Amino acid sequence: MRKKILAANWKMNLLRDEAFHLYKEIATFSDSKEIFIFSPSLYLSELSSIDGPKIGAQNFHFEKFGAFTGEISLDQIASCGANSVLIGHSERRQIFNENNEVLKLKVDAAIEKDFDIIFCCGEPLEIRKSQNHVEYVIEQLKESLFHLDVLQLKNVSIAYEPIWAIGTGLTATAEQAEEMHLEIRNSISHVYNVEVADSISILYGGSCNEKNALELFSCPNVDGGLIGGASLKASSFKEITNALYGLH
Ligand code: PGA
């Protein structure tokens, strides 16, 4: 059966001490739950020395080492105690021009190093308005992810994040989230098989917060969340965790 997963994407927020304290607070309620904290990479080493949820990097270069000024490799991330990465976040796609081809290289590099991957997909507003959102998102998955074999896919979770909902306060409705999650699951079933489709966790992201989490997580094909803004406050993130794990 697929796992419930909650992931915090801290993005380029929090100073070192703030990150340290927030992580410690999250550690007080993360026990026995599948929680990932995607911290700024600078802090991974220090966070890995504390007992708490899994930590991961928000970005990396697909090459193993070399003359790539400003970049970090998967081996470097692993040497700081993290074995998880986000790939395909819309901010990487839009601001840093990462296309499906580059994302495929990143997926392959992370699989080779046995990292856990949360692979993000999602459509911009104009695609949603033109009603081509399902085709658009499935194409993203086909071009960067669906070349993996069944065994390789075991390390992968998918996060559906409609771009128009990220950081905007405009959440997808539970119906919109469920529709896309079901389409994603059906496409996995089509490319692989039903068992594989049933084993992959599909998270929702985009202005998910303590107020709307329960409704979103109640959808049969929503297995958790990728949380940005609301993960920067321990009390909000705790409520979202409780919504997912049903501990009210
Ligand atoms: P948000 O960000 O929750 O602030 O909308 C989500 C994300 O970008 O992963």
mmCIF file of C-alpha atoms and ligand atoms in Angstrom:
data_model
loop_
_atom_site.group_PDB
_atom_site.id
_atom_site.type_symbol
_atom_site.label_atom_id
_atom_site.label_comp_id
_atom_site.label_asym_id
_atom_site.label_seq_id
_atom_site.Cartn_x
_atom_site.Cartn_y
_atom_site.Cartn_z
ATOM 1 C CA MET A 1 0.000 0.000 0.000
ATOM 2 C CA ARG A 2 1.107 3.536 -0.674
ATOM 3 C CA LYS A 3 2.446 5.662 2.153
ATOM 4 C CA LYS A 4 1.088 8.911 3.524
ATOM 5 C CA ILE A 5 3.821 11.484 3.024
ATOM 6 C CA LEU A 6 4.209 15.073 4.120
ATOM 7 C CA ALA A 7 7.017 17.218 2.768
ATOM 8 C CA ALA A 8 8.084 20.716 3.774
ATOM 9 C CA ASN A 9 9.652 22.889 1.099
ATOM 10 C CA TRP A 10 11.388 25.686 2.980
ATOM 11 C CA LYS A 11 12.633 27.270 -0.275
ATOM 12 C CA MET A 12 15.059 30.204 0.254
ATOM 13 C CA ASN A 13 13.708 31.012 3.718
ATOM 14 C CA LEU A 14 14.977 30.826 7.310
ATOM 15 C CA LEU A 15 18.328 31.765 8.777
ATOM 16 C CA ARG A 16 20.471 29.030 10.266
ATOM 17 C CA ASP A 17 19.172 29.341 13.835
ATOM 18 C CA GLU A 18 15.572 29.625 12.672
ATOM 19 C CA ALA A 19 15.921 26.482 10.581
ATOM 20 C CA PHE A 20 17.517 24.637 13.480
ATOM 21 C CA HIS A 21 14.698 25.593 15.874
ATOM 22 C CA LEU A 22 11.921 24.858 13.409
ATOM 23 C CA TYR A 23 13.411 21.446 12.662
ATOM 24 C CA LYS A 24 13.616 20.650 16.368
ATOM 25 C CA GLU A 25 9.990 21.653 16.850
ATOM 26 C CA ILE A 26 8.884 19.503 13.933
ATOM 27 C CA ALA A 27 10.890 16.633 15.392
ATOM 28 C CA THR A 28 8.616 16.683 18.461
ATOM 29 C CA PHE A 29 5.642 15.477 16.386
ATOM 30 C CA SER A 30 7.221 13.720 13.404
ATOM 31 C CA ASP A 31 7.938 10.408 15.098
ATOM 32 C CA SER A 32 6.868 7.326 13.102
ATOM 33 C CA LYS A 33 5.554 9.498 10.270
ATOM 34 C CA GLU A 34 6.886 9.854 6.738
ATOM 35 C CA ILE A 35 7.970 13.497 6.833
ATOM 36 C CA PHE A 36 10.607 15.117 4.635
ATOM 37 C CA ILE A 37 12.131 18.523 5.241
ATOM 38 C CA PHE A 38 13.587 20.153 2.147
ATOM 39 C CA SER A 39 15.844 22.660 3.813
ATOM 40 C CA PRO A 40 18.306 25.059 2.206
ATOM 41 C CA SER A 41 21.290 22.796 1.503
ATOM 42 C CA LEU A 42 23.608 24.904 3.658
ATOM 43 C CA TYR A 43 21.904 23.547 6.767
ATOM 44 C CA LEU A 44 21.662 19.864 5.855
ATOM 45 C CA SER A 45 24.800 18.806 7.639
ATOM 46 C CA GLU A 46 23.767 20.394 10.915
ATOM 47 C CA LEU A 47 20.172 19.175 10.675
ATOM 48 C CA SER A 48 21.347 15.634 10.020
ATOM 49 C CA SER A 49 23.055 15.598 13.400
ATOM 50 C CA ILE A 50 19.683 16.062 15.146
ATOM 51 C CA ASP A 51 17.196 13.258 15.662
ATOM 52 C CA GLY A 52 14.215 14.148 13.500
ATOM 53 C CA PRO A 53 12.415 13.752 10.181
ATOM 54 C CA LYS A 54 14.189 12.941 6.922
ATOM 55 C CA ILE A 55 15.972 15.846 5.308
ATOM 56 C CA GLY A 56 16.501 16.546 1.652
ATOM 57 C CA ALA A 57 17.873 19.021 -0.850
ATOM 58 C CA GLN A 58 15.743 21.309 -2.993
ATOM 59 C CA ASN A 59 18.204 21.222 -5.885
ATOM 60 C CA PHE A 60 21.391 19.569 -7.176
ATOM 61 C CA HIS A 61 23.394 19.151 -10.372
ATOM 62 C CA PHE A 62 23.089 15.874 -12.261
ATOM 63 C CA GLU A 63 26.844 15.687 -12.881
ATOM 64 C CA LYS A 64 28.886 13.863 -10.255
ATOM 65 C CA PHE A 65 31.569 16.518 -9.720
ATOM 66 C CA GLY A 66 33.614 19.110 -11.535
ATOM 67 C CA ALA A 67 33.679 22.662 -12.810
ATOM 68 C CA PHE A 68 30.089 23.714 -12.090
ATOM 69 C CA THR A 69 30.533 26.817 -9.970
ATOM 70 C CA GLY A 70 27.805 27.264 -7.412
ATOM 71 C CA GLU A 71 26.276 23.816 -7.897
ATOM 72 C CA ILE A 72 26.147 20.845 -5.531
ATOM 73 C CA SER A 73 26.269 17.139 -6.306
ATOM 74 C CA LEU A 74 24.281 14.232 -4.937
ATOM 75 C CA ASP A 75 27.426 12.772 -3.335
ATOM 76 C CA GLN A 76 27.962 16.065 -1.518
ATOM 77 C CA ILE A 77 24.352 16.034 -0.305
ATOM 78 C CA ALA A 78 24.736 12.431 0.854
ATOM 79 C CA SER A 79 27.956 13.336 2.657
ATOM 80 C CA CYS A 80 25.906 15.882 4.650
ATOM 81 C CA GLY A 81 23.486 13.175 5.728
ATOM 82 C CA ALA A 82 20.603 13.670 3.284
ATOM 83 C CA ASN A 83 19.276 11.139 0.810
ATOM 84 C CA SER A 84 16.214 12.827 -0.627
ATOM 85 C CA VAL A 85 15.704 15.426 -3.328
ATOM 86 C CA LEU A 86 12.979 17.501 -4.906
ATOM 87 C CA ILE A 87 13.026 17.405 -8.695
ATOM 88 C CA GLY A 88 10.960 19.439 -11.131
ATOM 89 C CA HIS A 89 9.596 22.077 -8.808
ATOM 90 C CA SER A 90 7.875 24.757 -10.886
ATOM 91 C CA GLU A 91 10.231 27.444 -9.544
ATOM 92 C CA ARG A 92 13.172 25.444 -10.919
ATOM 93 C CA ARG A 93 11.320 24.968 -14.199
ATOM 94 C CA GLN A 94 10.198 28.577 -14.590
ATOM 95 C CA ILE A 95 12.914 30.699 -12.978
ATOM 96 C CA PHE A 96 15.901 28.460 -13.692
ATOM 97 C CA ASN A 97 14.735 27.111 -17.061
ATOM 98 C CA GLU A 98 14.884 23.427 -16.165
ATOM 99 C CA ASN A 99 13.064 21.585 -18.919
ATOM 100 C CA ASN A 100 11.782 18.014 -19.081
ATOM 101 C CA GLU A 101 15.054 16.833 -20.637
ATOM 102 C CA VAL A 102 17.216 18.255 -17.839
ATOM 103 C CA LEU A 103 14.797 16.910 -15.264
ATOM 104 C CA LYS A 104 15.134 13.453 -16.758
ATOM 105 C CA LEU A 105 18.915 13.665 -16.278
ATOM 106 C CA LYS A 106 18.344 14.685 -12.668
ATOM 107 C CA VAL A 107 15.945 11.795 -12.125
ATOM 108 C CA ASP A 108 18.487 9.338 -13.527
ATOM 109 C CA ALA A 109 21.294 10.761 -11.403
ATOM 110 C CA ALA A 110 19.201 10.542 -8.226
ATOM 111 C CA ILE A 111 18.067 6.997 -9.008
ATOM 112 C CA GLU A 112 21.668 5.934 -9.599
ATOM 113 C CA LYS A 113 22.576 7.245 -6.141
ATOM 114 C CA ASP A 114 19.551 5.582 -4.556
ATOM 115 C CA PHE A 115 17.979 8.840 -3.388
ATOM 116 C CA ASP A 116 14.319 9.247 -2.525
ATOM 117 C CA ILE A 117 12.742 11.558 -5.080
ATOM 118 C CA ILE A 118 9.724 13.787 -4.875
ATOM 119 C CA PHE A 119 9.037 14.634 -8.497
ATOM 120 C CA CYS A 120 6.909 17.745 -9.013
ATOM 121 C CA CYS A 121 4.585 18.401 -11.901
ATOM 122 C CA GLY A 122 1.853 20.940 -12.547
ATOM 123 C CA GLU A 123 0.359 23.265 -15.094
ATOM 124 C CA PRO A 124 0.435 27.070 -15.431
ATOM 125 C CA LEU A 125 -2.804 29.052 -15.343
ATOM 126 C CA GLU A 126 -3.166 29.472 -19.110
ATOM 127 C CA ILE A 127 -2.993 25.704 -19.603
ATOM 128 C CA ARG A 128 -5.615 25.189 -16.904
ATOM 129 C CA LYS A 129 -7.827 27.787 -18.574
ATOM 130 C CA SER A 130 -7.469 26.073 -21.937
ATOM 131 C CA GLN A 131 -8.513 22.762 -20.310
ATOM 132 C CA ASN A 132 -5.322 21.018 -21.391
ATOM 133 C CA HIS A 133 -4.009 20.541 -17.861
ATOM 134 C CA VAL A 134 -4.256 16.759 -17.770
ATOM 135 C CA GLU A 135 -2.361 16.248 -21.051
ATOM 136 C CA TYR A 136 0.233 18.825 -19.974
ATOM 137 C CA VAL A 137 0.992 17.159 -16.647
ATOM 138 C CA ILE A 138 1.029 13.622 -18.057
ATOM 139 C CA GLU A 139 3.490 14.823 -20.696
ATOM 140 C CA GLN A 140 5.790 16.149 -17.965
ATOM 141 C CA LEU A 141 5.739 12.718 -16.345
ATOM 142 C CA LYS A 142 6.246 10.869 -19.616
ATOM 143 C CA GLU A 143 9.226 12.975 -20.603
ATOM 144 C CA SER A 144 11.101 12.938 -17.300
ATOM 145 C CA LEU A 145 9.915 10.010 -15.219
ATOM 146 C CA PHE A 146 8.152 7.217 -17.041
ATOM 147 C CA HIS A 147 11.330 5.857 -18.632
ATOM 148 C CA LEU A 148 12.202 4.359 -15.226
ATOM 149 C CA ASP A 149 11.572 0.685 -14.659
ATOM 150 C CA VAL A 150 9.310 -0.621 -11.912
ATOM 151 C CA LEU A 151 12.149 -1.207 -9.480
ATOM 152 C CA GLN A 152 13.579 2.282 -9.960
ATOM 153 C CA LEU A 153 10.172 3.847 -9.476
ATOM 154 C CA LYS A 154 10.049 2.514 -5.914
ATOM 155 C CA ASN A 155 12.090 5.506 -4.712
ATOM 156 C CA VAL A 156 9.746 8.015 -6.327
ATOM 157 C CA SER A 157 6.735 9.961 -5.097
ATOM 158 C CA ILE A 158 4.933 12.480 -7.261
ATOM 159 C CA ALA A 159 3.777 15.928 -6.160
ATOM 160 C CA TYR A 160 1.066 17.587 -8.216
ATOM 161 C CA GLU A 161 1.415 21.336 -7.793
ATOM 162 C CA PRO A 162 -0.718 23.543 -10.041
ATOM 163 C CA ILE A 163 1.501 26.588 -10.597
ATOM 164 C CA TRP A 164 -1.397 28.997 -10.199
ATOM 165 C CA ALA A 165 -1.876 27.695 -6.651
ATOM 166 C CA ILE A 166 1.727 27.962 -5.445
ATOM 167 C CA GLY A 167 2.255 30.749 -2.950
ATOM 168 C CA THR A 168 -0.876 32.507 -4.197
ATOM 169 C CA GLY A 169 -3.380 31.487 -1.545
ATOM 170 C CA LEU A 170 -5.435 30.070 -4.423
ATOM 171 C CA THR A 171 -5.738 26.382 -3.613
ATOM 172 C CA ALA A 172 -7.017 23.842 -6.085
ATOM 173 C CA THR A 173 -10.389 22.572 -4.954
ATOM 174 C CA ALA A 174 -10.520 19.046 -3.632
ATOM 175 C CA GLU A 175 -12.304 18.077 -6.886
ATOM 176 C CA GLN A 176 -9.565 19.613 -9.048
ATOM 177 C CA ALA A 177 -6.851 17.889 -7.002
ATOM 178 C CA GLU A 178 -8.635 14.530 -7.052
ATOM 179 C CA GLU A 179 -9.263 14.741 -10.790
ATOM 180 C CA MET A 180 -5.585 15.259 -11.558
ATOM 181 C CA HIS A 181 -4.333 12.743 -9.000
ATOM 182 C CA LEU A 182 -6.624 10.114 -10.459
ATOM 183 C CA GLU A 183 -5.419 10.930 -13.982
ATOM 184 C CA ILE A 184 -1.807 10.634 -12.819
ATOM 185 C CA ARG A 185 -2.526 7.300 -11.161
ATOM 186 C CA ASN A 186 -4.316 6.035 -14.262
ATOM 187 C CA SER A 187 -1.386 7.037 -16.422
ATOM 188 C CA ILE A 188 1.003 5.114 -14.149
ATOM 189 C CA SER A 189 -1.307 2.147 -14.416
ATOM 190 C CA HIS A 190 -1.300 2.480 -18.186
ATOM 191 C CA VAL A 191 2.487 2.753 -18.529
ATOM 192 C CA TYR A 192 3.301 0.211 -15.795
ATOM 193 C CA ASN A 193 0.432 -1.651 -14.132
ATOM 194 C CA VAL A 194 -2.263 -1.295 -11.465
ATOM 195 C CA GLU A 195 -0.054 -2.551 -8.618
ATOM 196 C CA VAL A 196 2.607 0.029 -9.390
ATOM 197 C CA ALA A 197 -0.021 2.772 -9.674
ATOM 198 C CA ASP A 198 -1.427 1.744 -6.296
ATOM 199 C CA SER A 199 1.980 1.807 -4.650
ATOM 200 C CA ILE A 200 3.051 5.346 -5.622
ATOM 201 C CA SER A 201 2.234 8.214 -3.288
ATOM 202 C CA ILE A 202 0.868 11.304 -5.020
ATOM 203 C CA LEU A 203 1.087 14.487 -2.948
ATOM 204 C CA TYR A 204 -0.784 17.721 -3.480
ATOM 205 C CA GLY A 205 1.022 21.072 -3.253
ATOM 206 C CA GLY A 206 -0.006 24.686 -3.729
ATOM 207 C CA SER A 207 -1.278 26.850 -0.857
ATOM 208 C CA CYS A 208 -2.065 23.774 1.208
ATOM 209 C CA ASN A 209 -2.470 24.937 4.795
ATOM 210 C CA GLU A 210 -3.997 24.003 8.143
ATOM 211 C CA LYS A 211 -7.434 25.156 6.971
ATOM 212 C CA ASN A 212 -7.750 23.211 3.735
ATOM 213 C CA ALA A 213 -5.461 20.229 4.403
ATOM 214 C CA LEU A 214 -8.112 17.900 5.768
ATOM 215 C CA GLU A 215 -10.409 18.377 2.780
ATOM 216 C CA LEU A 216 -7.575 17.842 0.309
ATOM 217 C CA PHE A 217 -6.189 14.817 2.159
ATOM 218 C CA SER A 218 -9.652 13.266 2.308
ATOM 219 C CA CYS A 219 -9.565 12.748 -1.470
ATOM 220 C CA PRO A 220 -8.995 9.056 -2.211
ATOM 221 C CA ASN A 221 -6.020 9.715 -4.508
ATOM 222 C CA VAL A 222 -4.304 12.400 -2.446
ATOM 223 C CA ASP A 223 -1.685 10.681 -0.292
ATOM 224 C CA GLY A 224 -0.153 13.713 1.356
ATOM 225 C CA GLY A 225 1.161 17.181 0.730
ATOM 226 C CA LEU A 226 4.142 19.251 -0.317
ATOM 227 C CA ILE A 227 3.892 22.342 1.826
ATOM 228 C CA GLY A 228 5.671 25.637 1.216
ATOM 229 C CA GLY A 229 4.561 28.706 3.161
ATOM 230 C CA ALA A 230 2.626 26.805 5.828
ATOM 231 C CA SER A 231 5.649 24.631 6.619
ATOM 232 C CA LEU A 232 7.583 27.625 7.950
ATOM 233 C CA LYS A 233 5.494 27.741 11.113
ATOM 234 C CA ALA A 234 5.658 24.706 13.402
ATOM 235 C CA SER A 235 2.062 25.121 14.638
ATOM 236 C CA SER A 236 0.644 25.204 11.079
ATOM 237 C CA PHE A 237 2.767 22.292 9.939
ATOM 238 C CA LYS A 238 1.695 20.321 13.007
ATOM 239 C CA GLU A 239 -1.979 20.855 12.195
ATOM 240 C CA ILE A 240 -1.363 19.751 8.617
ATOM 241 C CA THR A 241 0.454 16.675 9.925
ATOM 242 C CA ASN A 242 -2.486 15.913 12.186
ATOM 243 C CA ALA A 243 -4.893 16.319 9.288
ATOM 244 C CA LEU A 244 -2.947 13.752 7.276
ATOM 245 C CA TYR A 245 -2.408 11.256 10.047
ATOM 246 C CA GLY A 246 -5.804 11.722 11.644
ATOM 247 C CA LEU A 247 -4.572 12.586 15.120
ATOM 248 C CA HIS A 248 -6.968 15.299 16.188
HETATM 249 P P1 PGA B 1 3.060 26.915 -1.098
HETATM 250 O O1 PGA B 1 4.267 26.231 -1.883
HETATM 251 O O2 PGA B 1 2.538 25.883 -0.128
HETATM 252 O O3 PGA B 1 3.662 28.106 -0.423
HETATM 253 O O4 PGA B 1 2.040 27.276 -2.118
HETATM 254 C C1 PGA B 1 4.241 24.885 -2.256
HETATM 255 C C2 PGA B 1 5.465 24.527 -3.039
HETATM 256 O O5 PGA B 1 5.938 25.370 -3.820
HETATM 257 O O6 PGA B 1 6.000 23.423 -2.928
#
